Every structure is written in C-alpha cells, then in structure tokens.
Short mmCIF file of N, CA and C in Angstrom, two decimals:
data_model
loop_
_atom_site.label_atom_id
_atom_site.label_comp_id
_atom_site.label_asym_id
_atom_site.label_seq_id
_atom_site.Cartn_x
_atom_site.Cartn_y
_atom_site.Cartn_z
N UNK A 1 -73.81 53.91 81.82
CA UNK A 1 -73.74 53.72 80.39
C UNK A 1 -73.74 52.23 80.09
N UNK A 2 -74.82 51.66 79.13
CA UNK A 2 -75.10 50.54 78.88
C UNK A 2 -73.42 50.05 77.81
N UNK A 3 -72.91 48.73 78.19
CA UNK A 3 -71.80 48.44 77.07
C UNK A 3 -72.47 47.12 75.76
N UNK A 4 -71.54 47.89 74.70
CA UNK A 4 -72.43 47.94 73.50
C UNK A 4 -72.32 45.66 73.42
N UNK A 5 -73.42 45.33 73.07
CA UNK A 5 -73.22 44.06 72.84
C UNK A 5 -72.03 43.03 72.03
N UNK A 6 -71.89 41.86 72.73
CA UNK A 6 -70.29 41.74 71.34
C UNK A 6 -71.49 41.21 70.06
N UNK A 7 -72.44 40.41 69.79
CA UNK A 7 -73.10 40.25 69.16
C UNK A 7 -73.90 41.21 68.96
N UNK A 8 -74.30 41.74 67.99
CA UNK A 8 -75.70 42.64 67.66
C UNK A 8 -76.42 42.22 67.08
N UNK A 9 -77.36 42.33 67.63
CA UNK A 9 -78.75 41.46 67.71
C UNK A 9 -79.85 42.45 66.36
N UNK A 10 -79.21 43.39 65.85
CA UNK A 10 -80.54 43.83 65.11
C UNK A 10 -79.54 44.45 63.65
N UNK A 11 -79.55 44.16 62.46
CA UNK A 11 -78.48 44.86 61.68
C UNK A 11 -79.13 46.22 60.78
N UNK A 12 -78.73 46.86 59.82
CA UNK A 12 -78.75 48.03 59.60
C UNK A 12 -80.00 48.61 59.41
N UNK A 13 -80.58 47.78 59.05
CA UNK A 13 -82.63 48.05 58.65
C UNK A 13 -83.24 47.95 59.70
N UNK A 14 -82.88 47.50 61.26
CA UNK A 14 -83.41 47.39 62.05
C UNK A 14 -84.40 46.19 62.26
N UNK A 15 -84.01 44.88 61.51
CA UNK A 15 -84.31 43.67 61.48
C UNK A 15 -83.07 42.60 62.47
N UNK A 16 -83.87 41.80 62.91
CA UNK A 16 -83.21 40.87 63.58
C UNK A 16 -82.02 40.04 62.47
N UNK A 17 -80.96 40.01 62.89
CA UNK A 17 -80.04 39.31 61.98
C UNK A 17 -80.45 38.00 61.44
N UNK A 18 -80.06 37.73 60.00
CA UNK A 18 -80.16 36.22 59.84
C UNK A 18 -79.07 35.42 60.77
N UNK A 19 -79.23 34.46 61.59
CA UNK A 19 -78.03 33.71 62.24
C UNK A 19 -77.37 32.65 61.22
N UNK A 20 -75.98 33.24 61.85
CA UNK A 20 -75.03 32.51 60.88
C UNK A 20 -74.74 30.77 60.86
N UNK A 21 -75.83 30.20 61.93
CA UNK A 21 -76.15 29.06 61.58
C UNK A 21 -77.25 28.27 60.96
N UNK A 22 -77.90 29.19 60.18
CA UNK A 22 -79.01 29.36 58.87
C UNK A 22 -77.75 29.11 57.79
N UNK A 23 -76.87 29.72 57.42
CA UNK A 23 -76.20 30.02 56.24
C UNK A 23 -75.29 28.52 56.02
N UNK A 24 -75.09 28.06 57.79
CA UNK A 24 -74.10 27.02 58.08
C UNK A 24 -75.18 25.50 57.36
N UNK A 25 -76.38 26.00 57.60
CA UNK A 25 -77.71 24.65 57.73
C UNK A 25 -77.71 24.79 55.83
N UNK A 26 -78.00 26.24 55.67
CA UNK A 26 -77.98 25.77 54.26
C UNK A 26 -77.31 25.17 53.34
N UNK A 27 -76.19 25.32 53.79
CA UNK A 27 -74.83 25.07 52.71
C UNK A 27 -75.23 23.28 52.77
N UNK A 28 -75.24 23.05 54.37
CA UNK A 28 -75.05 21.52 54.52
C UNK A 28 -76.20 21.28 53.50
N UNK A 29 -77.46 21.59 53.30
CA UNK A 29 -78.62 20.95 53.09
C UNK A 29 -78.42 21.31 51.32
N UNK A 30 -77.73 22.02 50.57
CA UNK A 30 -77.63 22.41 49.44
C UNK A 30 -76.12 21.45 49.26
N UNK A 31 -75.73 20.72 49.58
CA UNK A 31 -74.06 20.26 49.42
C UNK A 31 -74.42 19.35 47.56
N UNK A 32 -75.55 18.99 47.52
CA UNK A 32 -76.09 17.97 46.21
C UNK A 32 -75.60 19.41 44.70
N UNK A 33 -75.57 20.61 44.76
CA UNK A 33 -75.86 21.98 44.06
C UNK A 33 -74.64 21.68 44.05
N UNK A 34 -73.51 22.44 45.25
CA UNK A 34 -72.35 22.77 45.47
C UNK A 34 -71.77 21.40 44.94
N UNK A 35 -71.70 20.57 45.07
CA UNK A 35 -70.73 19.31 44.73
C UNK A 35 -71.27 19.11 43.11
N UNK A 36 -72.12 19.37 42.60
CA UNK A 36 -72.28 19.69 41.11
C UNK A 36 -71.37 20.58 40.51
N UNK A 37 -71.84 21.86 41.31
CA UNK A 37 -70.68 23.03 40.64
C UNK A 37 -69.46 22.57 40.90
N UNK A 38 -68.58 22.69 41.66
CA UNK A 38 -67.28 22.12 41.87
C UNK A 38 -67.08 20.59 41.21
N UNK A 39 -67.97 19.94 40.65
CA UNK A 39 -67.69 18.79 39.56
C UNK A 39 -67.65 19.75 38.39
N UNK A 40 -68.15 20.36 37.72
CA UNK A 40 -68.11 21.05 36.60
C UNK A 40 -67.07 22.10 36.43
N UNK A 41 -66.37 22.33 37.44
CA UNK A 41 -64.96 23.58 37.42
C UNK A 41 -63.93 22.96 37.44
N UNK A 42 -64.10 21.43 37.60
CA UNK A 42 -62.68 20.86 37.28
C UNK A 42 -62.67 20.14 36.03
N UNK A 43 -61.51 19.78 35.73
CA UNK A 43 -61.29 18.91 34.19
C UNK A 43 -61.66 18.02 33.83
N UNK A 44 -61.78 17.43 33.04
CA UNK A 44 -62.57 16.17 32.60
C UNK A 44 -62.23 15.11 33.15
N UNK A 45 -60.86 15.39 33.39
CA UNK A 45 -60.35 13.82 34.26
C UNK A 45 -60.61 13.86 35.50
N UNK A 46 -60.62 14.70 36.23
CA UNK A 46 -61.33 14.16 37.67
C UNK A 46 -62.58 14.62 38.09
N UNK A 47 -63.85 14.40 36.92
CA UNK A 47 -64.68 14.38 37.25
C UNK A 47 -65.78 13.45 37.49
N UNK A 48 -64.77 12.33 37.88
CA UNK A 48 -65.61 11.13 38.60
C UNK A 48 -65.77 11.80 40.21
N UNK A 49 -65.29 12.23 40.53
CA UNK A 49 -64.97 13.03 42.54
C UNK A 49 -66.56 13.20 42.60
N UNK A 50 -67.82 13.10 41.79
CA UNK A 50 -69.03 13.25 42.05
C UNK A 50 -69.30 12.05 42.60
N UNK A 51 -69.05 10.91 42.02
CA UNK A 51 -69.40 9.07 42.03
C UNK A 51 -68.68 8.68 43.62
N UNK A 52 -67.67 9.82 44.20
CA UNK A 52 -67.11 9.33 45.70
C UNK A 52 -68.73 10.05 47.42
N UNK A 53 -69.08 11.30 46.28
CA UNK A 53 -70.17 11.84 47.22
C UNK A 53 -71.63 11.17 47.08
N UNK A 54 -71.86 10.52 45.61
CA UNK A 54 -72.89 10.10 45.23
C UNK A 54 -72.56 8.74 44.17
N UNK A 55 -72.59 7.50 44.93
CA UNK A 55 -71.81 6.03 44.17
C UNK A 55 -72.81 6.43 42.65
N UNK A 56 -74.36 6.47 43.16
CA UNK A 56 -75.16 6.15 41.83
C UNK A 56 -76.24 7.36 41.58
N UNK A 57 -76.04 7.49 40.39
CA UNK A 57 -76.39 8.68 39.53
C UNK A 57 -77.93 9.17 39.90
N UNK A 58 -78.95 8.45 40.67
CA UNK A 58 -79.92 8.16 40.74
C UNK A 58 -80.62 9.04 42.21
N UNK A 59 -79.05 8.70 43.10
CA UNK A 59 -79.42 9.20 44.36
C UNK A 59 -78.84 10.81 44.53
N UNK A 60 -78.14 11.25 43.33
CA UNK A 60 -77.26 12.15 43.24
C UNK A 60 -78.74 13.27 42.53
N UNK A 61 -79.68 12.69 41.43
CA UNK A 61 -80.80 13.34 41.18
C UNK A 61 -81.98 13.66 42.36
N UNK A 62 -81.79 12.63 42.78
CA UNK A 62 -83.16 12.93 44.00
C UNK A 62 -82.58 13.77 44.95
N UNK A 63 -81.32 13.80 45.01
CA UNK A 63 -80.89 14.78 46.49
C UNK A 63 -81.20 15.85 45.39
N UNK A 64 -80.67 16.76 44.24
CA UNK A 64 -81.27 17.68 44.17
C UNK A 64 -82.60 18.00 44.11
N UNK A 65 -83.45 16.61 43.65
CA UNK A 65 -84.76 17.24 43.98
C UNK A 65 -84.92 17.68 45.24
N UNK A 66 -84.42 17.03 46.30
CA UNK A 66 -85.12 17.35 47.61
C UNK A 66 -84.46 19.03 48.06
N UNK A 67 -83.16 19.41 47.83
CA UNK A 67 -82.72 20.33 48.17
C UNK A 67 -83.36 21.48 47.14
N UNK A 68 -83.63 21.62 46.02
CA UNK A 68 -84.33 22.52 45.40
C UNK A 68 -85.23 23.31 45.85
N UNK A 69 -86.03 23.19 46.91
CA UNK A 69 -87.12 24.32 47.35
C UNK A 69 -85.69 25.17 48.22
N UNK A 70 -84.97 24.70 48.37
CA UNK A 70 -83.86 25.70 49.14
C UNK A 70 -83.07 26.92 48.06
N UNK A 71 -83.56 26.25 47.05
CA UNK A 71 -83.37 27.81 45.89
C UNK A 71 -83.87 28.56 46.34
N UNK A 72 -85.23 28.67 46.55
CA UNK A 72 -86.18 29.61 46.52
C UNK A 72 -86.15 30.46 48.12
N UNK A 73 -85.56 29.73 49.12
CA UNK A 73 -85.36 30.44 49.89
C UNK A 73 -83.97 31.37 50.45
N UNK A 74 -82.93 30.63 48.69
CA UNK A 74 -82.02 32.18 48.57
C UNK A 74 -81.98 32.67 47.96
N UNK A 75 -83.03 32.93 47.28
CA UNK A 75 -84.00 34.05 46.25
C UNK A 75 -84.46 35.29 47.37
N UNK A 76 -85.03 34.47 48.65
CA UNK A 76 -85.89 34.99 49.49
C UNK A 76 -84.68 36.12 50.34
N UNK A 77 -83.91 35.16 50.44
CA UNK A 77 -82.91 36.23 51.34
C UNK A 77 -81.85 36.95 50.55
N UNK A 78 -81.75 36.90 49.22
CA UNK A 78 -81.03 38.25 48.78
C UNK A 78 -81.95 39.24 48.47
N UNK A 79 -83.29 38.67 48.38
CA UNK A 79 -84.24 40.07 48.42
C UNK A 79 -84.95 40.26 49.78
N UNK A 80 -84.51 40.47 50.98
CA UNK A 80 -84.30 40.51 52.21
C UNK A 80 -83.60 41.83 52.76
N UNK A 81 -83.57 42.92 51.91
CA UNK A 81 -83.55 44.06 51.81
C UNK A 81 -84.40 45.52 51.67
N UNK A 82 -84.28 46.50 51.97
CA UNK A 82 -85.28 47.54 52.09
C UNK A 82 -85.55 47.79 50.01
N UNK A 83 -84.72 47.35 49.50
CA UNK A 83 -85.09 47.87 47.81
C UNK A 83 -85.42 46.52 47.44
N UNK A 84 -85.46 45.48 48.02
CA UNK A 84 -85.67 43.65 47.51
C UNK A 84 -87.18 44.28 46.89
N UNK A 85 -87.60 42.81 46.56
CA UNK A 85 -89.03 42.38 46.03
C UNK A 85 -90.27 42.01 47.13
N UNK A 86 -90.98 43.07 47.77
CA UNK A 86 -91.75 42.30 48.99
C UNK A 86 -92.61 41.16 48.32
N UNK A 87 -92.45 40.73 46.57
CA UNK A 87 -93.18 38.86 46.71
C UNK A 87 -92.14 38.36 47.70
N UNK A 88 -91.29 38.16 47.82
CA UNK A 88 -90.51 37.02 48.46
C UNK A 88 -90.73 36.69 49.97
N UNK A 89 -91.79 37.74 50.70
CA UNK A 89 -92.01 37.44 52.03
C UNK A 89 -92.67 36.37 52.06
N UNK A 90 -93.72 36.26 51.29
CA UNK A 90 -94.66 35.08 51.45
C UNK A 90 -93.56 33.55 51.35
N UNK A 91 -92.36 33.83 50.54
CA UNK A 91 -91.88 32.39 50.67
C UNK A 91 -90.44 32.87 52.00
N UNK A 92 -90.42 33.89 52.50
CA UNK A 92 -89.47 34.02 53.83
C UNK A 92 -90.04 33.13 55.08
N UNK A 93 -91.13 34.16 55.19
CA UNK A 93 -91.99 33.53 56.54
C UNK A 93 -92.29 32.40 56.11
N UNK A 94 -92.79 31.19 55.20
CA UNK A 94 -92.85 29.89 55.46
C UNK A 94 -91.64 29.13 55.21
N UNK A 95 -90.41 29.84 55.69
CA UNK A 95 -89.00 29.35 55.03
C UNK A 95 -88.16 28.24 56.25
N UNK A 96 -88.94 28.69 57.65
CA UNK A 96 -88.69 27.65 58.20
C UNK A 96 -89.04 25.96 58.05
N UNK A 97 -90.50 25.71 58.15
CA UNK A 97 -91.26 24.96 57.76
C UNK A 97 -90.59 24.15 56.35
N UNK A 98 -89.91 24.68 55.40
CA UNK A 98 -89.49 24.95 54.03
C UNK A 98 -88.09 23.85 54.64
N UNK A 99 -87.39 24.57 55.22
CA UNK A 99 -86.26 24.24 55.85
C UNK A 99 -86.55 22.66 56.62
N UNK A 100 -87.24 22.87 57.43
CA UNK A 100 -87.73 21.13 58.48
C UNK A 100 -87.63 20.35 57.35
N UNK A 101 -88.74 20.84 56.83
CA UNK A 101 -88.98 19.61 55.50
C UNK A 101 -88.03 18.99 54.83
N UNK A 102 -86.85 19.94 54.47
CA UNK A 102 -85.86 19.42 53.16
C UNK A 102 -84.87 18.69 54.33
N UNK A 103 -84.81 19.09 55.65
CA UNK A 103 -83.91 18.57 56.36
C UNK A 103 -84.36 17.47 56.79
N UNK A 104 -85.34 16.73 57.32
CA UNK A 104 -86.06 15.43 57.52
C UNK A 104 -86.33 14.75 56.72
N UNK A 105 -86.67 15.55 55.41
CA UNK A 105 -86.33 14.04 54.17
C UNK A 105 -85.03 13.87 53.51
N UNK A 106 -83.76 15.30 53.57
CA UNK A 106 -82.93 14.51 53.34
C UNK A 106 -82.00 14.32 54.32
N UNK A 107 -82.22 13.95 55.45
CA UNK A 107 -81.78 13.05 56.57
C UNK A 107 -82.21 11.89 56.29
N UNK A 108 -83.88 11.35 56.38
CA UNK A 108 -83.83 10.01 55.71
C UNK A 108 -83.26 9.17 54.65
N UNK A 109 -83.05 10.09 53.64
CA UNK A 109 -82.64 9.37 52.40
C UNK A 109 -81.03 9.43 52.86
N UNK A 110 -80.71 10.15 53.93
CA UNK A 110 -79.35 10.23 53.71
C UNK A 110 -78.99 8.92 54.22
N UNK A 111 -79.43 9.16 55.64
CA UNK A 111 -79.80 7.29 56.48
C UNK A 111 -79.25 6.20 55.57
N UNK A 112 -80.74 6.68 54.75
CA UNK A 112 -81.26 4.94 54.18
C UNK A 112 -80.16 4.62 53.10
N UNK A 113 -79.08 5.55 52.58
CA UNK A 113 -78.38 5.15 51.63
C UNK A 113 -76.98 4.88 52.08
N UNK A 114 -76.47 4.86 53.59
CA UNK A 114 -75.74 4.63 54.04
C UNK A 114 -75.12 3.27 53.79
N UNK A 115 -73.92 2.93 53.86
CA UNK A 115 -73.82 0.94 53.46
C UNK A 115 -73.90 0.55 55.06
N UNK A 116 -74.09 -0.99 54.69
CA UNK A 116 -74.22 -0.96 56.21
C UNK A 116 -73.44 -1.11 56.99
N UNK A 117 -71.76 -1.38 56.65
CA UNK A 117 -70.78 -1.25 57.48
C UNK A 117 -70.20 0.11 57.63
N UNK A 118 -70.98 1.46 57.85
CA UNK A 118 -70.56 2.67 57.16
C UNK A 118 -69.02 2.75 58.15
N UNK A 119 -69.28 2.63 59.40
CA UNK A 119 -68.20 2.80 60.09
C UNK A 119 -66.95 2.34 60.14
N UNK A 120 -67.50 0.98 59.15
CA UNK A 120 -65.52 0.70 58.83
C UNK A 120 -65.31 0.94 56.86
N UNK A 121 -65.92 1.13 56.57
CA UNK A 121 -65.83 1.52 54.88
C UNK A 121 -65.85 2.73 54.69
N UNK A 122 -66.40 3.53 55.67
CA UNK A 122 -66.67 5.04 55.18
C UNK A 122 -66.96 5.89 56.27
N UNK A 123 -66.31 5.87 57.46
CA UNK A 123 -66.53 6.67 58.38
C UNK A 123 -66.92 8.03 58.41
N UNK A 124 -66.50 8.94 57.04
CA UNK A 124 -66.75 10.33 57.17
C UNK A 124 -67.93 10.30 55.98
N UNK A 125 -68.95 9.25 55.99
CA UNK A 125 -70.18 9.44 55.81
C UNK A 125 -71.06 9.55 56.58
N UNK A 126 -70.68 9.38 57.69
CA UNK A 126 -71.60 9.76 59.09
C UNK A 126 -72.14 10.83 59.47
N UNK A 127 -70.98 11.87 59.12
CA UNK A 127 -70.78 13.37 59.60
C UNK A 127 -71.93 14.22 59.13
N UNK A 128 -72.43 13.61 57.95
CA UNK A 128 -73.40 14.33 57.02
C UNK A 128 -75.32 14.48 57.79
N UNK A 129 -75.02 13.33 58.22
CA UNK A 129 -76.46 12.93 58.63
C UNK A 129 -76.23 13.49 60.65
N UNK A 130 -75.38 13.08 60.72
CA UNK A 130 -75.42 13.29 62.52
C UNK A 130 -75.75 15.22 62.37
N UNK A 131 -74.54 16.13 61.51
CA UNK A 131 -74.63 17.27 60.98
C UNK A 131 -76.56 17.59 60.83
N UNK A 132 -77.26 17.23 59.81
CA UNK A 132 -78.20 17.46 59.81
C UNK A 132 -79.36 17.00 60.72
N UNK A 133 -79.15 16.13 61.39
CA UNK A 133 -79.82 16.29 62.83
C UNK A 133 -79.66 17.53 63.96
N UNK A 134 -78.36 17.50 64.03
CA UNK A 134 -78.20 18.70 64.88
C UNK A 134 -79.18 19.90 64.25
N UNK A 135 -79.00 20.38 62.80
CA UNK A 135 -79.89 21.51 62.17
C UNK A 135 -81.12 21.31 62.48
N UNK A 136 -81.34 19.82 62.34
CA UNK A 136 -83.04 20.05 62.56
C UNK A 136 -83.52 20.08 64.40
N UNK A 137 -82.74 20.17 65.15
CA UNK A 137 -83.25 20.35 66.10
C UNK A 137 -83.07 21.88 66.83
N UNK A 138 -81.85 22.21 65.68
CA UNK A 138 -81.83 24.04 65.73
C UNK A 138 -82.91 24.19 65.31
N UNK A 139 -83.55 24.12 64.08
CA UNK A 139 -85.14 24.22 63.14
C UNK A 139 -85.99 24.45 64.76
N UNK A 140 -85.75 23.17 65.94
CA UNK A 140 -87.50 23.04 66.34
C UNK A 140 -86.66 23.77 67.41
N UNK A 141 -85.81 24.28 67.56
CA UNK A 141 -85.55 24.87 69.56
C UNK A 141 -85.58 26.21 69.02
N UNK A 142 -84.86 26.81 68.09
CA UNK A 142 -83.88 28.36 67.81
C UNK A 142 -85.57 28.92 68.29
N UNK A 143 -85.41 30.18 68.80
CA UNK A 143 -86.68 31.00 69.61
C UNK A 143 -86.22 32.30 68.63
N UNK A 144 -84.87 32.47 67.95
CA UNK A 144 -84.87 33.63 67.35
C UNK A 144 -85.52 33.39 65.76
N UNK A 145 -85.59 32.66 65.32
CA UNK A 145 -85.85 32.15 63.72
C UNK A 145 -87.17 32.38 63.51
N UNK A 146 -88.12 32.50 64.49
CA UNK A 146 -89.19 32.76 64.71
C UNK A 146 -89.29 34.26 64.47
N UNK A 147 -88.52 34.75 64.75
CA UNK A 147 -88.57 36.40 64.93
C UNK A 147 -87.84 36.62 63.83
N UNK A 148 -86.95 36.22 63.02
CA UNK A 148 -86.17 36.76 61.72
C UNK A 148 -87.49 36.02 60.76
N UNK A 149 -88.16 35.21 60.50
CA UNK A 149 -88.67 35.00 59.63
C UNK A 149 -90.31 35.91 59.54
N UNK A 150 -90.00 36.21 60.71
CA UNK A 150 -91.36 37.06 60.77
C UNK A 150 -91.38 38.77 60.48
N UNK A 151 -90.09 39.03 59.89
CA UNK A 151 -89.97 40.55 59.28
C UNK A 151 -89.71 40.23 58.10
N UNK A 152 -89.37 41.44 57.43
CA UNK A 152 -89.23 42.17 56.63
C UNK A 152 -89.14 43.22 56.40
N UNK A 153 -88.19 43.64 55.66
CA UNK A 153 -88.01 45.40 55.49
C UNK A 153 -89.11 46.15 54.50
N UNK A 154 -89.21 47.52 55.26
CA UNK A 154 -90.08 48.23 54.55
C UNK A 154 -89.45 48.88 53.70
N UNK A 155 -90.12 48.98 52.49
CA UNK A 155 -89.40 49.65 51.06
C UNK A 155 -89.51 51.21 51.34
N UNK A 156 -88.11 52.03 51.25
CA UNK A 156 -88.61 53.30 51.49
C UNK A 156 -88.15 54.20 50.00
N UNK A 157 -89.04 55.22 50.26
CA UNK A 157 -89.06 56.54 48.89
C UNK A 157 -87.87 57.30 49.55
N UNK A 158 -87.32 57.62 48.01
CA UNK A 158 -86.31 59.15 48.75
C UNK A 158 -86.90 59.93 48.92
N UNK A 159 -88.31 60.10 48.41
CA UNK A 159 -88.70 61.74 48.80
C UNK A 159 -88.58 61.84 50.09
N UNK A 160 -89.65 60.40 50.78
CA UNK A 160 -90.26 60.61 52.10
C UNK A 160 -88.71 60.33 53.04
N UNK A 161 -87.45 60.05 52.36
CA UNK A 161 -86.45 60.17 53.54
C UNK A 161 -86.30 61.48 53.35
N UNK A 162 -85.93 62.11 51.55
CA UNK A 162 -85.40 63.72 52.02
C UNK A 162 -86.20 64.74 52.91
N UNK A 163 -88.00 64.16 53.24
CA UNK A 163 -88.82 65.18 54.04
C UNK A 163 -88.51 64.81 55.49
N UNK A 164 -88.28 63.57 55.82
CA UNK A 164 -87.43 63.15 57.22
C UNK A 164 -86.55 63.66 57.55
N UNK A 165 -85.45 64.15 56.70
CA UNK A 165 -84.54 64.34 57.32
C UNK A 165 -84.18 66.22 57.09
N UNK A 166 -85.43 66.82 56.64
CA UNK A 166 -85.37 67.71 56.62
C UNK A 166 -85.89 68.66 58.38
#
C-alpha cells in the first residue's frame, strides 16, 4: 500500500496546485496596492506611514504602475475554477512571463531608488529587493509553474454529472 503524500500534489479538480510561493511572490510584488490600502484604514493622523515605504509621491505611482498587470493575474486565479470564466486562461498561461516582467522591473526601480548608504540609514530596505530576486529565480528554475499555468479546469453541466453518476 502506497502512503498518502504529506504534500498533495493535485487539488480537488484534479489540477496541479497553485504553490504557495506564487501567493508569497505576489503579495511581495503587489506590497505598492497593500501599503495603499492599509494607508487608507488608518486615521488621518498617521497617514504619513506611506512617505516611510515610499519618501516621494512619484515613486509610490510608478510602483503601482508596474505592479498593476498583477491585477489581472488575480482576476485569473479566482476564476481558476471548474464554474470560473475560461477568458481568463489566455491571461493564466502567459501569467508567468507576466510575473518575470513585473519582478525585473520592479527589482530595478527598487535598486535604483535605494539611498546610497542603505545599510547604515535603512537596513530593512534591503530585504525588499534581495526578496524579489530570490522570486525571480523561482520564476526561471520552478519546473512545476510550468505545469500549473498550463491547465485549467473544465466547466462541467449537471446534467452530464447526473448521467455520470447514474
């Protein structure tokens, strides 16, 4: 008797799992969104705490430009389901590619906006950029991302389950 895996490798639709260091890559690469919202849920008085993640208003716009195509690829994965929208495959499967991209340009810009004594003024500005290197070299090694971006679930009818399972 085969013993059952501690990881399972395929979840209820019979698709390869999204890995939970996709969800870990996104958050990092969406932090410009998230540090918006959490500026806007607190009070008026401490909502300078944006000006400590982003000094000038300027670089705080372009990071969301760059992270914005990452909307669209969690559009893609809540309709990543057997009742979802099959438009959204066309932007699943090029969601890696999607991913490199937003992570190599905003690694550069993250770089280039660094001060240049970061290590004695601001040490835990480092974390951000070393962080998204590591992702992007998950992006070019992971051998499974290849295989989750390349399904999709098939939409099924109740009839044709109630004649299945008759």
């Amino acid at each position: 008797m085969k013993p059952y895996p501690v990881f399972p490798v395929l979840d209820d639709h019979g698709l390869h799992k999204v890995p939970m260091r996709l969800y870990w890559l996104l958050l990092l690469l969406l932090r410009p969104f998230i540090s918006w919202v959490l500026v806007l849920t607190l009070p008026k008085e401490q909502r300078d705490l944006l000006a400590y993640v982003y000094p000038l208003q300027q670089d705080f716009i372009i990071a969301c430009i760059v992270a914005s195509p990452l909307l669209l690829l969690l559009a893609a994965i809540s309709q990543r389901k057997p009742k979802g929208q099959p438009v959204w495959f066309k932007v699943w499967r090029h969601s890696r590619i999607i991913l490199l991209l937003v992570a190599l340009t905003d690694l550069v810009l993250t770089l280039s906006h660094l001060p240049e004594q970061v290590m004695l003024d601001a040490p835990w500005r480092i974390v951000a950029p070393i962080a998204i290197f590591i992702g992007v070299l998950w992006l070019l090694r992971s051998r499974t991302l290849g295989l989750v971006f390349a399904e999709w679930p098939v939409a099924t009818d109740k009839k044709s389950e109630k004649s299945a399972n008759k």
